[in-house]
mmCIF file of C-alpha atoms and ligand atoms in Angstrom:
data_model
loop_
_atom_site.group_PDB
_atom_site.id
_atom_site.type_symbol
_atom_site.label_atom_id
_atom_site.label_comp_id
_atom_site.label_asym_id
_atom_site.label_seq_id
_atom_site.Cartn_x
_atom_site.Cartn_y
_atom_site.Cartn_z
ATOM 1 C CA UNK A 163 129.930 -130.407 -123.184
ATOM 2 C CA UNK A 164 128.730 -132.111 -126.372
ATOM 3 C CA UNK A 165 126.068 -131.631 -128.594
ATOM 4 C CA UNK A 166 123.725 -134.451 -126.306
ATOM 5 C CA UNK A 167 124.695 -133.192 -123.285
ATOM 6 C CA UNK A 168 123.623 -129.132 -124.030
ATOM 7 C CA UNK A 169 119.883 -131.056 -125.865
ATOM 8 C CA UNK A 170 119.494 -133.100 -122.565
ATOM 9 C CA UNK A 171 120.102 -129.452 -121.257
ATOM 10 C CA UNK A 172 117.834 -127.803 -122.841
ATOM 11 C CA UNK A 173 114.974 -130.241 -122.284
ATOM 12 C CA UNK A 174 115.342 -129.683 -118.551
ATOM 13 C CA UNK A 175 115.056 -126.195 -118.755
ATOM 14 C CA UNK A 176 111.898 -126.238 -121.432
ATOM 15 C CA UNK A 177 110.690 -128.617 -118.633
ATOM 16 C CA UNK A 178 111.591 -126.406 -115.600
ATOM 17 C CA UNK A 179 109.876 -123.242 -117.213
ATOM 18 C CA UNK A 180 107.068 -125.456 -117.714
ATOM 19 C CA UNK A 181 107.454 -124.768 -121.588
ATOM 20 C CA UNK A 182 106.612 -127.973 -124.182
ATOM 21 C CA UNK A 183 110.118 -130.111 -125.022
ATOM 22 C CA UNK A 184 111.383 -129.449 -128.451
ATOM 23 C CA UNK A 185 109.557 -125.532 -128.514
ATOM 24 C CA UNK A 186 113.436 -123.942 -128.220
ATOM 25 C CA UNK A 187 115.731 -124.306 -131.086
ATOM 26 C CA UNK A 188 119.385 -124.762 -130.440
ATOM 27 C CA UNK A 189 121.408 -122.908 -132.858
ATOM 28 C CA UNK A 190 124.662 -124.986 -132.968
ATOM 29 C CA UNK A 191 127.431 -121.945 -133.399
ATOM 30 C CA UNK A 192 130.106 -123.344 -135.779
ATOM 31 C CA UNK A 193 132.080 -119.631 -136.437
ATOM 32 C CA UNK A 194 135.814 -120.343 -136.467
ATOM 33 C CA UNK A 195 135.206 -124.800 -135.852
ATOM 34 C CA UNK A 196 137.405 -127.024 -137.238
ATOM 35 C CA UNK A 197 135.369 -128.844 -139.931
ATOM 36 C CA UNK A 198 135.585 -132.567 -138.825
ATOM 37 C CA UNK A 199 133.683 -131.255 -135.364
ATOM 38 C CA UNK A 200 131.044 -129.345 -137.417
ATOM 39 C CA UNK A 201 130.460 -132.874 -139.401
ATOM 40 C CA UNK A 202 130.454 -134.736 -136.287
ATOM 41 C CA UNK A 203 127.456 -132.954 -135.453
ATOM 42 C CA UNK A 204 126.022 -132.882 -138.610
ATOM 43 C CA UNK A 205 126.035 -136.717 -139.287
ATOM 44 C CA UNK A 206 124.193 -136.691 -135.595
ATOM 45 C CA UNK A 207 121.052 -135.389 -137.539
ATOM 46 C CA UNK A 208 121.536 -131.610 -136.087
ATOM 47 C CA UNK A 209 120.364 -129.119 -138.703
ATOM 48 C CA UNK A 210 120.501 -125.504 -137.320
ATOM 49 C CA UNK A 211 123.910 -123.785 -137.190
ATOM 50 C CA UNK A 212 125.092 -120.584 -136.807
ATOM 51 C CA UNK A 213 127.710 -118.317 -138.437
ATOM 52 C CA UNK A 214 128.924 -114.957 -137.635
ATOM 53 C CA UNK A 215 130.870 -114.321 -140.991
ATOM 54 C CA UNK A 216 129.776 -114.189 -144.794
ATOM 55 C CA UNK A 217 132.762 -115.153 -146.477
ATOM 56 C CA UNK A 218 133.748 -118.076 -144.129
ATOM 57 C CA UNK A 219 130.131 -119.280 -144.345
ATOM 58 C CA UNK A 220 130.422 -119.456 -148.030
ATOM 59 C CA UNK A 221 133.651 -121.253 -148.459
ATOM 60 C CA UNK A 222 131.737 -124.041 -145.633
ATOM 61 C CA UNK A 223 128.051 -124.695 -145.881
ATOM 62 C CA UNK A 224 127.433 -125.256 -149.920
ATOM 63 C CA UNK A 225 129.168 -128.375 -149.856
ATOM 64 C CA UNK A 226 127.511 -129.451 -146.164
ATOM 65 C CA UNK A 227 124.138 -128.423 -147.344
ATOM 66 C CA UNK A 228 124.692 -130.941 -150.767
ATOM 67 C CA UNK A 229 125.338 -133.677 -148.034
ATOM 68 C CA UNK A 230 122.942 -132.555 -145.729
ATOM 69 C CA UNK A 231 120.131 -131.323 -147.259
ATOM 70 C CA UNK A 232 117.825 -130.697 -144.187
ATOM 71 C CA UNK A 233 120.542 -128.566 -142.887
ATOM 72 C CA UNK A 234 120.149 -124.682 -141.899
ATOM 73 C CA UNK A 235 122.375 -122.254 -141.095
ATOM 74 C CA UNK A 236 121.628 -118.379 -139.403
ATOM 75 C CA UNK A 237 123.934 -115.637 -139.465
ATOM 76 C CA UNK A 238 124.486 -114.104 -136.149
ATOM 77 C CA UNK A 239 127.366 -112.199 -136.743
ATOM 78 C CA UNK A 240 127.536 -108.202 -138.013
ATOM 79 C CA UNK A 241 126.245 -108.111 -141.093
ATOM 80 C CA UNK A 242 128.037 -105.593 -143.911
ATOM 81 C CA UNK A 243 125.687 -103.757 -146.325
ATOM 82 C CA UNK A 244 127.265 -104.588 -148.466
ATOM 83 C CA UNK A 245 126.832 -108.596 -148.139
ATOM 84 C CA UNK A 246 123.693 -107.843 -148.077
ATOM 85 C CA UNK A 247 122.912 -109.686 -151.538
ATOM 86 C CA UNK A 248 125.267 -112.861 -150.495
ATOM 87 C CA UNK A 249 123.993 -113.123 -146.817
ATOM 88 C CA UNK A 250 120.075 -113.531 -148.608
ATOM 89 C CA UNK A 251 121.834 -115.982 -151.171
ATOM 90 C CA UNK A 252 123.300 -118.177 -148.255
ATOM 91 C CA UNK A 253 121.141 -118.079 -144.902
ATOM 92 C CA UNK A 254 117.840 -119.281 -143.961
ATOM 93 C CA UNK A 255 117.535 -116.646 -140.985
ATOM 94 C CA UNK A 256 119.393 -113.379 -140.184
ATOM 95 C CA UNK A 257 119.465 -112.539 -136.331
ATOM 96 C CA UNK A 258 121.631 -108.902 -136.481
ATOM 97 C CA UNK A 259 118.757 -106.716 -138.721
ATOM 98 C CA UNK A 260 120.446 -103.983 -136.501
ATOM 99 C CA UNK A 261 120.402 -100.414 -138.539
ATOM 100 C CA UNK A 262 118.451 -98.786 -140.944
ATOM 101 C CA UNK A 263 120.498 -99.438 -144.173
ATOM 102 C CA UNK A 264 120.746 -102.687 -144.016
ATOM 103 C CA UNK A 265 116.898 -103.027 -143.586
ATOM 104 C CA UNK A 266 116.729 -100.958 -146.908
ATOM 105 C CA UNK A 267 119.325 -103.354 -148.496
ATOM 106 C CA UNK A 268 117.856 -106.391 -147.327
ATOM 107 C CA UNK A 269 114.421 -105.562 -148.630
ATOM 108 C CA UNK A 270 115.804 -104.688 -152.051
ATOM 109 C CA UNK A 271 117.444 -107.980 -152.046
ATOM 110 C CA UNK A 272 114.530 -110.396 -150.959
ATOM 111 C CA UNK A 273 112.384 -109.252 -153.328
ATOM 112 C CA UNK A 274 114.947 -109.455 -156.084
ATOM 113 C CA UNK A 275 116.125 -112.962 -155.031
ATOM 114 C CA UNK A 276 112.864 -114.039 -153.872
ATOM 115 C CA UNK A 277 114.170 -115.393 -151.145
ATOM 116 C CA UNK A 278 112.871 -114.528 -147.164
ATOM 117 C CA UNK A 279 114.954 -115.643 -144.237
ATOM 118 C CA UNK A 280 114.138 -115.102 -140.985
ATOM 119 C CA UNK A 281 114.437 -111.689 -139.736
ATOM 120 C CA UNK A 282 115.249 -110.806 -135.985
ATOM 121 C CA UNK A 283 115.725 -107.205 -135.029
ATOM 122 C CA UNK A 284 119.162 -106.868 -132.913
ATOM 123 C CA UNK A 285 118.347 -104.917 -129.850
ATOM 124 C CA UNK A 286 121.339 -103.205 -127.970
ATOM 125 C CA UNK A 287 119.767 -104.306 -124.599
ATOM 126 C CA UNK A 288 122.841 -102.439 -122.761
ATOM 127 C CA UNK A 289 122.905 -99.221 -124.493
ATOM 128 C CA UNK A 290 126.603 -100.045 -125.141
ATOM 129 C CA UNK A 291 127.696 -97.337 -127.369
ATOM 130 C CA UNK A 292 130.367 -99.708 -129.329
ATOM 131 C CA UNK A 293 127.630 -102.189 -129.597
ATOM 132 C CA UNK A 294 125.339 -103.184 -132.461
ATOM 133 C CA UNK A 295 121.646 -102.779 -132.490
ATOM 134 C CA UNK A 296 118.736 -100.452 -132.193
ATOM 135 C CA UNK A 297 118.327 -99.233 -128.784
ATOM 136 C CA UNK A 298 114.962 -100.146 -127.269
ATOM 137 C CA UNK A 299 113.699 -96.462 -127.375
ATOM 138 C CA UNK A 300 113.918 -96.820 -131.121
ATOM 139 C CA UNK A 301 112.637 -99.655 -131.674
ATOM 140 C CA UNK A 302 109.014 -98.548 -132.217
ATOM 141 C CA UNK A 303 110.351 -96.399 -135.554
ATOM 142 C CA UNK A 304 112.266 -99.366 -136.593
ATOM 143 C CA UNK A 305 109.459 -101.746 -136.926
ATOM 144 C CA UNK A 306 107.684 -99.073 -138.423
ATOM 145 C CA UNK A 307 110.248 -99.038 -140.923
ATOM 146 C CA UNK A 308 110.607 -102.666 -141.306
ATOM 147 C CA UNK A 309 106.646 -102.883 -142.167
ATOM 148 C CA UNK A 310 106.960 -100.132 -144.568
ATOM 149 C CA UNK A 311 109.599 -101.723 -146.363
ATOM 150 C CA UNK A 312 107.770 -105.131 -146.176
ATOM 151 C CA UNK A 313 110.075 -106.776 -143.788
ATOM 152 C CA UNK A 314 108.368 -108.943 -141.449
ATOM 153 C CA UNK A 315 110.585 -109.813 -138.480
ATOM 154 C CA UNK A 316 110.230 -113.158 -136.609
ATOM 155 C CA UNK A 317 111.155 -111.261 -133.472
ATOM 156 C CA UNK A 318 114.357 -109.868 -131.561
ATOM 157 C CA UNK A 319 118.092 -110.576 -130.535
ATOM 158 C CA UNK A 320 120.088 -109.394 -127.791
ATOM 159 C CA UNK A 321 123.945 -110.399 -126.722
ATOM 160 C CA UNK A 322 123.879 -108.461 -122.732
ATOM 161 C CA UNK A 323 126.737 -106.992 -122.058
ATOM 162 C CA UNK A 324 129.402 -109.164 -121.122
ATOM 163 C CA UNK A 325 130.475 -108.161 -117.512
ATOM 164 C CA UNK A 326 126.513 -108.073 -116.433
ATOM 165 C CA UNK A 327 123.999 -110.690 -115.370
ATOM 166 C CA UNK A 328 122.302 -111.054 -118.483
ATOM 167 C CA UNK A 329 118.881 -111.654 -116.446
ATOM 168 C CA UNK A 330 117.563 -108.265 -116.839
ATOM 169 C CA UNK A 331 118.903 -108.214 -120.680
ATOM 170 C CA UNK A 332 116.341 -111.525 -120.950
ATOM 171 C CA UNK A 333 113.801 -109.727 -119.267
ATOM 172 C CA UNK A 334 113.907 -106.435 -121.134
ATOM 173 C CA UNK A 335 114.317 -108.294 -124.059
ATOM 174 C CA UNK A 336 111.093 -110.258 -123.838
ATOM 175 C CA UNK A 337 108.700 -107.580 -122.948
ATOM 176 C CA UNK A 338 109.847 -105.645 -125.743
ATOM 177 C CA UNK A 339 108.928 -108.241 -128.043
ATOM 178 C CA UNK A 340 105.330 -108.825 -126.331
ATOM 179 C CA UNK A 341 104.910 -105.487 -126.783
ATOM 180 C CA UNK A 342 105.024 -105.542 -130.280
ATOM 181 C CA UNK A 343 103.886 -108.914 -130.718
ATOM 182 C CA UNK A 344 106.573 -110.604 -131.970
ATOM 183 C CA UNK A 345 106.946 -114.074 -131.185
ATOM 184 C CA UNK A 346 110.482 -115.563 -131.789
ATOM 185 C CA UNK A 347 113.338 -114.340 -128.514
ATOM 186 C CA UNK A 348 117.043 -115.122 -129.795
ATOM 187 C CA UNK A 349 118.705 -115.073 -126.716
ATOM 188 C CA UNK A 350 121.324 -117.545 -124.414
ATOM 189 C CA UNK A 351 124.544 -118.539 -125.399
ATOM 190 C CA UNK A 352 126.974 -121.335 -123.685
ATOM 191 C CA UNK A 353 127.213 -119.527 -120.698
ATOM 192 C CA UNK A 354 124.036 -118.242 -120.088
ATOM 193 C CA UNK A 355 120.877 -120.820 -122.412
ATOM 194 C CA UNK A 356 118.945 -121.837 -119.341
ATOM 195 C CA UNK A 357 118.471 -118.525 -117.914
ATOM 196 C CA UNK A 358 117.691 -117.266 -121.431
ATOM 197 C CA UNK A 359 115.050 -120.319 -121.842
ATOM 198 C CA UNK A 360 113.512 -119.701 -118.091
ATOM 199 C CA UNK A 361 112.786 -116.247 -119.687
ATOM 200 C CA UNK A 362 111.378 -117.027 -122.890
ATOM 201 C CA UNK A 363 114.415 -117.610 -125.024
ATOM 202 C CA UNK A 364 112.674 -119.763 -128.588
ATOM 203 C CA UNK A 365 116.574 -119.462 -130.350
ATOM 204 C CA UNK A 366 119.702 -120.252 -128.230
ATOM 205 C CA UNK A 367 122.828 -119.672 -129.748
ATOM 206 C CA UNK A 368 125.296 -122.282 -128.320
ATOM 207 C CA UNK A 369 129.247 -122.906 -129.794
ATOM 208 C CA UNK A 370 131.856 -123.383 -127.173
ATOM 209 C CA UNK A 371 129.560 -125.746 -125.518
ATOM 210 C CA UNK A 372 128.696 -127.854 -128.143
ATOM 211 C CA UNK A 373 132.053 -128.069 -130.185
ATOM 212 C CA UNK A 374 135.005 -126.804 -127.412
ATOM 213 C CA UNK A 375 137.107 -123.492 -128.035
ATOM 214 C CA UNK A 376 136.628 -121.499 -131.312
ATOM 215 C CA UNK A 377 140.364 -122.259 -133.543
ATOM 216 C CA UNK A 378 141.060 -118.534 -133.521
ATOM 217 C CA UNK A 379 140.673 -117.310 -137.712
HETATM 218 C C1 PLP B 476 129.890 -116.670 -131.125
HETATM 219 C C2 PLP B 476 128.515 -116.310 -130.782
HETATM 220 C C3 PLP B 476 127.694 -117.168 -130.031
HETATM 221 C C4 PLP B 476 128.176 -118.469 -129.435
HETATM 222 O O1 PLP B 476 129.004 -118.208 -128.357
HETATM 223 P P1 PLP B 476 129.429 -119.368 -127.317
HETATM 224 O O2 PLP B 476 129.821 -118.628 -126.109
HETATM 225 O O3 PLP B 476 130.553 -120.109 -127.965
HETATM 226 O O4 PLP B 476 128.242 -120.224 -127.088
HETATM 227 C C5 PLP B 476 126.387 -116.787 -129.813
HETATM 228 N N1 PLP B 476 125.885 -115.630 -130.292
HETATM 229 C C6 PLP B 476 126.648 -114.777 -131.010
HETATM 230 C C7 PLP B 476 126.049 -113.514 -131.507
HETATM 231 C C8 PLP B 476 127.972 -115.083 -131.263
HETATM 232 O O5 PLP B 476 128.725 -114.213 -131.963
#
């Protein structure tokens, strides 16, 4: 547990898969922290974070980023429409591109803002029907899409299914992106980072593991 203990972690693994040290970023998940943990690792010189919400985001990280200017922060959460123009405002990356509206709404709002986070196409690895994400099968139209629009996406994002061995998730996962060239895999969480990393994984999103339980919001 710790934020030293899951980098030592990582290392090993980006070591064991015979991948260069450093190559994986950890996302350090602070959804639903207490703030003095969050700050803890913050004045420890980590700078990528991860959120899952818009509006608790906003009411955190402008004040953090003033004091920590290197700071980044990804959302990784379900992402309305219609925070579309606030979630381009706030984040340096967006991991859950996951439908074709909010493609449309994102591209009207990066060229009006100027701005261009990160993109990574959400992938419903599981075919879970209450799930987010395109389904692999569509994924060839949705890039399509993305390139018409002008959206360039850094690559793709799964969360497997929770009651399955997220292996073949990884797997799947991975050759989609090859497929389509893409080079960034967001995959791995606390439970699951090393498997994700033997498989390719350049984004792990860790947040139990780093900070202890989430203080339920
Ligand atoms: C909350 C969350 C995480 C972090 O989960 P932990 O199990 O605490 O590491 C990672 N990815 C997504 C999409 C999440 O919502």
């Amino acid at each position: 547990m710790g934020l030293d203990d899951i980098t030592r972690r990582i290392r090993a693994a980006e070591i064991a898969a015979g991948r260069a040290p450093g190559s994986v970023t950890l996302i350090a998940v602070s959804k639903l922290q207490p703030p003095e943990r969050v700050e803890a690792v913050l004045d420890a010189g980590h700078t990528v974070f991860g959120e899952n919400y818009v509006q608790e985001a906003q009411g955190k990280w402008p004040a953090w980023r003033q004091a920590h200017p290197a700071a980044s922060v990804h959302m990784i959460g379900p992402l309305q429409s219609n925070k579309a123009r606030a979630a381009v405002q706030l984040f340096d990356a967006i991991h859950t591109l996951d439908r074709v509206t909010l493609a449309r709404k994102l591209a009207a709002q990066m060229g009006e803002q100027d701005r261009h986070p990160q993109l990574f196409v959400q992938v419903n690895t599981g075919d879970e029907p209450q799930k987010a994400g395109i389904l692999a099968d569509e994924l060839p139209g949705f890039l399509a899409l993305c390139a018409e629009l002008r959206l360039r996406p850094e690559g793709l994002m799964c969360i497997p299914p929770e009651d399955q061995d997220p292996v073949p998730h990884f797997r799947l996962l991975r050759d989609l992106a090859q497929a389509h060239g893409l080079p960034g895999l967001s995959m791995g969480m606390s439970a699951d980072f090393e498997a994700a990393i033997a498989h390719g994984a350049t984004h792990v999103r860790v947040g139990s593991a780093i900070f202890g339980a989430r203080v339920t919001g």
